[in-house]
Each structure stands twice: as C-alpha cells, then as structure tokens.
Amino acid sequence: MRILLIGSGGREHALAWKIAQSPKCGKLYAAPGSDGMARIAEPVNIKADDIDGLLEFARTKKIDLTVVGPEAPLVAGIADLFRDKGLRIFGPTKECARLEGSKAFSKELMKRLGVPTADFKIFDKHSEALKYLESRGVPVVIKADGLAAGKGVMVCKSMDEAVAALQAIMIDRSFGNSGDKVIIEDCLNGEEASIIVVSDGKNVVPLASSQDHKRAFDGDKGPNTGGMGAYSPGPVVTVAVARDIMERVIDPVIRGMSAEGKPYTGALYAGIMMTDKGPYVLEFNVRFGDPETQAILPRMKSDLVELMERSCDGALGGYSLEWDPRPCVSVVVASGGYPGNFIKGMEINGLDRASGMRDVVVFHAGTRSGRRDVDAQGLFVTSGGRVLNVTALGGDYRAAINNCYEAVRLINFDKMHYRTDIAYRAIKG
Ligand code: AMP
Ligand code: GLY
C-alpha cells in the first residue's frame, strides 16, 4: 500500500514508526514530515493545512490511505474533500471535527446526550460574559470556542485572572476568530486521563489508556504546555473506570453523532477528569493525542494500518487490539524557555546512543538535520519548543521510568529542559 501521513511532530514520527512496521505498508510519505523521520517516511514539501495541495499529491501518487495527524486539516474539511474524490482517508469529517474545532458545539452535544461534563454557559458578548462572571465568582474555567493551539483554556483562581482571560479572548482577540464565543465553566478537581478510541462510525475500538503532564515543571508546576510527557497505561483508568468511560462518554457520543446523521470515523480523544462523582469530560480532540500517542504505540502489538483501514471501511465490528502489558513512558525533551521564548539551532548530541538502548525509541518532535544530506549520520539540531520524545518500555512503571531517564541523560544540547518526574503518580505510595 501507498500511505500518506500528514503532519511533522513527535506524534507523527510515532505514527510513521508504527505504520512502517506494518506488512501492509509499501511506500510511506509524510507531508511535510521531518528530517527525524525521513528514513522511514519520505518528506513531501506540502504543508499540513494545504488541503488542495495534499489532494493533488494523493491523486497523482495513487495513495491508498491518508492518515491525518493534526486537527487543523480535519477542521478545514480534508476528510470530506478526499472522500468526495474517492480517496481513503483516516479521520473525521468537517462536521464531526467540530467536536474539537468548537468547544461550544462540543459542550452542547454533551449536554444533549447527557455526557458528564462541567456545567457551563456560552457567551458571544463580552459585557454579558463579564456580568455573568461577576455574579458567579471564582474559581472558574474560561475557554475560547475555537482552535487555539492548546492555549485557549484558562483555569482562573482569582477574579483578576478571570477578567484578564475574558479581555484576552474577546477584546484583545489573542486567538483571532476562535474568540468569537467564550465558554465559562465550573472548575473540576481530580486526576486527568486520556482515552483514545478509533471508530468506523458505528463500532468502537479503544486504544490503551494514558495520562499526560501538561505543566512545564516538576510537581505539575508552571505554565501549561502542549505536554511534557505521557505514560501508558494510565493507572487511574482501572478496568471499571474504562468501562464507565465507554458507557457514559464514548458510546453515547458515537451513537448520538450517528443518530444525528454525522457518523464519526477516525480517532476520538476524550480528555477526562476523574472527579469524586466519576469521569467528567474536559474536552474532545478529533485525532491522536500528543504526546500520548508516543507512549501508546510502542505497546500496540496489532497492525495500526489494519486498524485504520477498518475504520475507513466500516469494518471494526468484532475487532480488538492486542497490547504489550509492559508500561511505556515518554519524556518530552524541550528547548529551555519553552513554552515561552527559546533559541533554535542547538546541536543535539547522544541521539544514537539513546536510540540504541534496548526498549527505547526516540521520536523527533522539533529537530532538523544539521547537514544538507539528511542521510548523513547523526547530526540533528533543535528546531522547535518540544524537541524529542524519549520513550521506553519497562517490566513495571519504575523500570520504564528508569530506562527512559537513562536514555534522556545520554542526550544533551545547550539549554535542554525536561521534567524529571514524568509518571510519578504511577509509582507513588
Ligand atoms: P482542554 O483543552 O479543554 O482540555 O483544557 C486544557 C486543560 O485545562 C485540561 O487538561 C485541564 O487541565 C484544564 N481544564 C479544562 N477544563 C477544566 C475544568 N472544567 N476544570 C478544571 N480544569 C480544566
Ligand atoms: N495531549 C493533549 C492533546 O493532544 O491535545
């Protein structure tokens, strides 16, 4: 098969790594891909949001399956466009992608379907939002409606913070049109977990559970980031909790969307808060999680390409996945300063030694080749905030954590930053 993967980050490197292992995979392209994955996925110089360019490429190269990594092309309607032209693509339609593209859409759907989520109100006028805020008080969570690269959610402990959040979203337009509407919702407490499933519109196959760490510094302190590390399985997701989430969250959404004439295909990610009243949904994403995917896929024994084909073909009924029982931990190695300002172009040392370790795989999230010749051994420099996802399996959580940090310590570049406590909750007590 000829497969096209869209995207360029650590999640996409992990997807490419797993796709390339499939006996079904003949040729793998990645648009735009990256130097770090170039040996397994031929880079194509088309941006992930150039959906017409991608369509043209897929038609010319007779691509059998297109896999979409990030949300933006899905929200822009790439799946509809490809399907209209008879091309197979893994991912939801534009209408379904609103589950991530519009938090108002997603919250209203959950309310309609009785899916547990924080109580909320939606506003499109700043004055009304402010009035409501003043009457309800803090703590409160304020969210921009549209896509905001993970930055549009503000958990506000004080009224000053909440007023500033409304100002940033609705008046200063820090997230552009994504701030046309704002969601003001109750603040939930608990441990977070990520549940990713794959659907064919009717049937659902869950992936292994995972948990991630969003804050920049140890002890879950500091600013929110795109994610500083993840581990799978998520210990908080016991068998009973997993069943509960399937029954109360995933099944109603898949059934409800189908009943409303919008069958959901592709990966569906539910961000869950484990409250004392059970699992509550924080958000839906219409794609694989990043960095959760990096910690999940090394545990998947089944063929990812077959899973995706079955999702496209409505053939997931009776299908299930096999998993390596060993836990997996993925640590994000970032540029110093991330998620704020950072310097790029730092030479990365020790990659080969780290990647050569048993049960370790290093995914590239933000690197580029330091030489023109991509095949030239070894030399990579930093090119993003999140640089590498160092990932390791182990016999238990402690062993996975130790393997992972042993690999991380072999790597160095100027101003390198990483958290030293990824998966600490899995070994506490
Ligand atoms: P979201 O993009 O909606 O998942 O929000 C990003 C992060 O903000 C989540 O992973 C939570 O840590 C936090 N968050 C979102 N909604 C709430 C809520 N209602 N209560 C507490 N924390 C929240
Ligand atoms: N790890 C959170 C996300 O993928 O949005």
XYZ file of C-alpha atoms and ligand atoms in Angstrom:
457
model
C 0.000 0.000 0.000
C 0.981 3.596 -0.583
C 0.351 5.643 2.541
C 0.453 9.398 3.094
C 0.831 10.712 6.649
C 0.018 14.356 7.286
C 1.965 16.246 9.948
C 5.500 16.703 11.224
C 5.699 16.417 15.034
C 6.541 13.735 17.576
C 3.081 12.199 17.300
C 3.546 11.862 13.542
C 7.003 10.327 13.972
C 5.433 7.731 16.286
C 2.628 7.084 13.777
C 5.173 6.761 10.932
C 7.301 4.390 13.035
C 4.311 2.128 13.680
C 2.890 2.373 10.136
C 6.292 1.473 8.656
C 6.279 -1.769 10.689
C 3.068 -2.932 9.041
C 3.408 -5.660 6.410
C 0.753 -3.715 4.509
C 2.952 -0.638 4.158
C 4.780 -0.447 0.847
C 5.657 3.228 0.487
C 5.192 5.862 3.180
C 5.202 9.609 2.522
C 4.872 12.339 5.133
C 3.672 15.849 4.350
C 5.563 17.833 5.382
C 7.223 15.135 7.525
C 10.563 15.869 9.154
C 14.263 15.091 8.859
C 13.944 12.974 12.002
C 11.504 10.572 10.324
C 12.918 10.866 6.800
C 14.444 7.400 6.882
C 11.026 5.789 7.274
C 8.727 8.369 5.652
C 9.760 10.310 2.551
C 9.199 14.016 3.205
C 6.830 15.827 0.848
C 7.088 19.601 0.722
C 3.372 20.356 1.272
C 2.098 21.973 4.452
C -0.390 20.088 6.641
C -3.086 22.739 6.097
C -2.727 22.930 2.290
C -5.591 20.527 1.733
C -5.851 21.150 -2.026
C -2.132 20.518 -2.442
C -2.435 17.318 -0.416
C -5.371 16.136 -2.526
C -3.419 16.751 -5.706
C -0.445 14.799 -4.308
C -2.614 11.876 -3.164
C -4.251 11.629 -6.578
C -1.003 11.862 -8.525
C 0.805 9.318 -6.355
C -2.224 6.996 -6.193
C -2.220 6.972 -2.396
C -4.245 4.084 -0.917
C -4.608 5.509 2.596
C -4.104 9.001 4.003
C -3.613 9.394 7.759
C -4.157 12.824 9.302
C -2.085 13.667 12.398
C -3.088 17.210 13.462
C -6.558 18.697 13.875
C -6.332 21.723 11.569
C -6.759 19.883 8.220
C -9.658 17.866 9.689
C -11.421 21.005 10.930
C -10.836 22.511 7.466
C -12.602 19.512 5.867
C -9.804 17.398 4.387
C -11.679 14.133 5.045
C -14.770 15.342 3.149
C -12.639 16.530 0.236
C -10.714 13.255 -0.076
C -13.828 11.075 0.281
C -15.659 13.097 -2.357
C -12.858 12.203 -4.749
C -12.993 8.513 -3.795
C -9.805 8.558 -1.713
C -9.499 6.636 1.551
C -8.633 8.856 4.497
C -8.404 8.117 8.227
C -10.115 10.895 10.195
C -13.495 12.506 10.805
C -15.480 14.796 8.513
C -15.541 18.560 8.974
C -18.884 18.383 10.765
C -17.565 15.768 13.216
C -14.282 17.662 13.659
C -16.316 20.461 15.258
C -16.081 18.339 18.414
C -12.586 19.822 18.698
C -12.966 22.863 16.430
C -15.731 24.401 18.549
C -15.877 23.910 22.291
C -19.416 25.358 22.275
C -20.520 22.677 19.785
C -18.846 20.002 21.870
C -20.350 21.180 25.192
C -23.834 21.463 23.704
C -23.586 17.986 22.199
C -22.512 16.564 25.578
C -25.403 18.314 27.294
C -27.884 16.980 24.707
C -26.555 13.440 25.081
C -26.244 13.502 28.873
C -22.457 13.021 28.823
C -20.930 14.160 32.155
C -19.069 17.454 31.751
C -18.641 20.627 33.837
C -21.693 22.952 33.927
C -21.183 25.837 31.522
C -22.567 28.913 29.812
C -21.669 30.250 26.369
C -21.360 33.955 25.513
C -20.701 35.940 22.361
C -20.834 39.376 24.035
C -18.058 40.493 26.364
C -20.365 42.617 28.537
C -22.690 39.676 29.206
C -19.818 37.294 29.900
C -18.358 39.786 32.388
C -21.693 40.304 34.121
C -22.173 36.547 34.490
C -18.614 36.121 35.731
C -19.097 38.764 38.414
C -22.298 37.123 39.604
C -20.903 33.558 39.760
C -17.411 34.219 41.192
C -14.236 32.108 41.058
C -12.687 29.560 40.636
C -13.794 29.272 37.044
C -12.504 27.961 33.727
C -12.665 30.243 30.691
C -12.241 28.796 27.206
C -12.039 30.304 23.742
C -14.515 28.488 21.495
C -12.233 27.708 18.549
C -8.791 26.204 17.975
C -6.045 27.947 19.933
C -3.086 25.543 19.746
C -3.795 24.366 23.285
C -3.555 27.886 24.721
C -7.218 28.902 24.752
C -8.112 27.432 28.174
C -7.559 29.406 31.352
C -8.166 27.982 34.798
C -8.772 31.129 36.881
C -8.409 31.095 40.652
C -8.920 34.863 41.118
C -11.378 37.366 39.666
C -8.458 39.401 38.250
C -7.269 36.377 36.254
C -10.793 35.678 35.018
C -11.366 39.281 33.917
C -7.994 39.240 32.146
C -8.886 35.969 30.391
C -12.145 37.401 29.050
C -10.286 40.526 27.951
C -7.608 38.472 26.138
C -10.096 36.225 24.337
C -12.942 38.615 23.482
C -11.422 42.115 23.325
C -7.720 41.697 22.511
C -8.627 38.770 20.226
C -5.473 36.888 21.204
C -6.836 33.818 19.395
C -8.478 35.642 16.471
C -11.897 34.331 15.435
C -11.533 31.477 17.903
C -12.620 34.065 20.485
C -15.960 34.902 18.824
C -17.531 32.890 21.618
C -16.359 32.064 25.083
C -17.296 29.188 27.388
C -17.375 29.845 31.128
C -17.472 26.606 33.065
C -17.181 25.145 36.553
C -13.761 24.182 37.764
C -13.375 20.430 38.295
C -10.890 18.695 40.555
C -9.224 15.332 40.145
C -6.632 13.380 38.225
C -6.691 13.600 34.418
C -6.580 10.730 31.947
C -6.701 10.410 28.186
C -8.913 7.899 26.442
C -8.413 7.460 22.715
C -10.690 5.257 20.653
C -10.989 4.515 16.951
C -14.427 4.376 15.360
C -15.812 3.414 11.973
C -18.996 5.424 12.549
C -20.737 2.649 14.443
C -18.253 0.354 16.153
C -15.589 1.499 18.595
C -12.167 0.048 19.423
C -10.431 1.590 22.451
C -6.671 2.067 22.499
C -4.716 1.580 25.730
C -5.295 4.374 28.260
C -2.707 7.025 29.037
C -2.041 10.087 31.158
C -0.026 13.158 30.308
C 1.656 16.014 32.155
C 0.706 19.452 30.835
C 2.707 21.738 33.141
C 6.241 22.801 32.284
C 7.964 21.978 35.566
C 8.300 19.150 38.087
C 5.439 18.655 40.506
C 2.982 19.801 37.808
C 4.020 23.421 38.382
C 4.497 26.300 35.976
C 2.670 27.225 32.797
C 0.612 24.830 30.667
C 2.427 23.392 27.646
C 1.495 21.139 24.753
C 2.521 18.275 27.076
C 5.826 17.414 28.806
C 5.455 13.652 28.955
C 2.995 10.785 28.999
C 2.666 7.213 30.141
C 0.513 4.242 29.266
C -1.488 2.603 30.667
C -2.948 5.273 32.962
C -3.189 3.644 36.423
C -6.198 5.828 37.254
C -8.087 4.098 34.420
C -8.920 0.793 36.086
C -10.980 -1.798 34.213
C -14.129 -0.476 35.931
C -13.283 3.154 35.112
C -12.572 2.247 31.479
C -15.972 0.551 31.237
C -17.629 3.561 32.841
C -15.990 5.941 30.345
C -17.037 3.767 27.408
C -20.645 3.578 28.656
C -21.101 7.160 29.806
C -18.917 9.056 27.339
C -17.718 7.256 24.214
C -20.741 5.126 23.311
C -23.288 7.971 23.709
C -21.169 10.277 21.525
C -20.589 7.730 18.749
C -24.264 6.651 18.826
C -25.525 10.207 19.142
C -23.470 11.538 16.256
C -24.571 8.658 14.061
C -28.227 9.268 15.000
C -27.801 12.950 14.144
C -26.552 11.987 10.668
C -22.870 12.677 11.375
C -21.223 9.257 11.813
C -17.828 9.693 13.477
C -14.861 7.912 11.887
C -11.191 8.070 12.862
C -9.565 8.636 16.249
C -11.545 10.269 19.033
C -9.726 11.535 22.104
C -11.565 12.249 25.344
C -9.712 14.282 27.958
C -11.186 13.043 31.242
C -11.110 14.434 34.781
C -11.624 11.717 37.392
C -13.829 13.624 39.850
C -15.345 12.219 43.047
C -18.560 11.901 41.023
C -16.867 9.791 38.347
C -15.344 10.630 34.962
C -16.138 14.070 33.512
C -15.149 15.169 30.008
C -12.801 18.179 29.815
C -12.532 18.178 26.040
C -12.690 16.105 22.909
C -9.968 16.007 20.282
C -10.600 14.537 16.858
C -7.149 12.968 16.476
C -4.499 11.047 18.352
C -3.102 12.824 21.415
C 0.354 14.344 21.519
C 2.433 13.162 23.458
C 0.083 10.299 24.483
C 0.472 8.543 21.108
C 4.227 8.309 21.644
C 3.609 6.342 24.874
C 0.755 4.215 23.495
C 2.027 2.953 20.139
C 5.164 1.167 21.431
C 2.730 -1.020 23.411
C 0.489 -1.836 20.432
C 1.110 -5.334 19.099
C -1.609 -5.168 16.444
C -1.245 -3.680 12.980
C -2.047 0.050 13.066
C -2.622 0.144 9.310
C -5.243 -2.592 9.571
C -6.963 -0.662 12.372
C -7.079 2.479 10.241
C -8.270 0.642 7.138
C -11.066 -0.946 9.124
C -12.051 2.476 10.453
C -12.301 3.803 6.885
C -14.176 0.735 5.635
C -16.784 0.394 8.408
C -15.208 -2.918 9.443
C -14.357 -2.520 13.130
C -17.195 -4.781 14.362
C -15.721 -7.629 16.452
C -12.174 -6.278 16.033
C -9.939 -5.690 19.050
C -6.320 -4.771 19.647
C -3.501 -6.618 21.388
C -1.190 -4.814 23.777
C 2.191 -5.360 25.343
C 1.371 -5.489 29.080
C 4.575 -3.571 29.927
C 4.120 0.128 30.726
C 5.613 2.773 28.473
C 6.884 6.224 29.469
C 7.628 9.086 27.088
C 9.567 12.132 28.295
C 9.493 15.348 26.276
C 12.904 16.942 25.914
C 12.309 20.628 25.252
C 14.253 23.775 24.449
C 14.978 25.882 27.551
C 12.366 28.636 27.801
C 9.523 26.603 26.249
C 6.542 27.286 26.296
C 7.843 30.874 26.198
C 10.693 32.109 24.013
C 13.530 29.739 23.169
C 16.508 29.569 20.826
C 16.634 27.093 17.932
C 19.601 25.528 16.127
C 21.309 23.866 19.125
C 23.343 20.818 18.145
C 21.952 17.621 19.688
C 24.425 15.033 20.980
C 23.931 11.451 22.106
C 20.903 10.597 19.969
C 22.408 7.427 18.566
C 23.426 6.087 21.945
C 19.971 6.785 23.387
C 18.133 5.259 20.409
C 20.415 2.223 20.564
C 19.242 1.284 24.047
C 17.027 -1.757 24.423
C 13.292 -0.988 24.558
C 13.961 2.694 23.860
C 12.779 4.713 20.890
C 13.418 8.402 20.369
C 10.786 10.285 18.384
C 11.690 13.636 16.868
C 9.239 16.431 17.643
C 11.202 19.538 16.679
C 14.565 18.804 15.080
C 16.138 19.278 11.709
C 19.153 17.788 10.076
C 22.279 19.788 10.781
C 23.602 18.871 7.339
C 22.094 19.179 3.889
C 22.296 15.448 3.359
C 19.527 14.005 5.514
C 21.108 10.563 5.417
C 24.291 11.911 6.935
C 24.556 10.057 10.197
C 23.639 11.661 13.361
C 23.748 15.372 13.183
C 20.484 16.966 14.260
C 19.837 20.423 15.640
C 16.844 21.728 17.592
C 14.095 23.427 15.602
C 11.143 23.690 17.978
C 9.980 24.064 21.576
C 9.402 20.374 22.094
C 12.450 18.700 20.565
C 12.391 14.956 21.312
C 10.088 12.359 22.852
C 12.343 9.840 24.544
C 10.229 6.737 25.022
C 10.902 3.496 26.897
C 9.170 0.285 27.905
C 9.939 -1.497 31.168
C 8.786 -4.521 33.162
C 6.930 -2.165 35.505
C 6.482 1.592 35.778
C 9.650 2.050 37.774
C 11.709 0.133 35.217
C 10.144 2.048 32.321
C 10.861 5.349 34.067
C 14.463 4.346 34.802
C 15.088 3.187 31.211
C 13.582 6.351 29.878
C 15.651 8.711 32.030
C 18.792 6.693 31.394
C 18.240 7.393 27.685
C 17.393 11.059 28.320
C 20.642 11.531 30.235
C 22.651 10.308 27.225
C 21.282 13.216 25.214
C 22.358 16.793 25.542
C 22.083 20.132 23.856
C 22.536 23.668 25.066
C 19.667 24.816 27.340
C 17.929 21.431 27.173
C 14.975 21.173 29.559
C 12.896 18.203 30.651
C 10.803 17.202 33.626
C 12.424 14.662 35.921
C 9.167 13.303 37.367
C 7.128 12.010 34.426
C 4.765 9.223 35.566
C 5.413 9.973 39.262
C 1.769 9.287 40.061
C 2.140 5.745 38.743
C 4.720 4.894 41.431
C 3.510 6.942 44.376
C 2.584 5.286 47.665
P -8.948 21.454 27.462
O -8.137 21.906 26.272
O -10.355 21.884 27.426
O -8.741 20.020 27.824
O -8.250 22.187 28.687
C -6.854 22.113 28.903
C -6.575 21.808 30.347
O -7.240 22.765 31.184
C -7.132 20.454 30.805
O -6.278 19.392 30.520
C -7.286 20.698 32.286
O -6.032 20.564 32.938
C -7.724 22.137 32.347
N -9.209 22.232 32.387
C -10.057 22.320 31.340
N -11.329 22.365 31.744
C -11.302 22.316 33.086
C -12.297 22.312 34.104
N -13.599 22.420 33.828
N -11.891 22.246 35.394
C -10.573 22.168 35.715
N -9.595 22.140 34.799
C -9.941 22.219 33.495
N -2.119 15.833 24.994
C -3.210 16.663 24.699
C -3.550 16.779 23.279
O -3.134 16.015 22.433
O -4.306 17.686 22.951
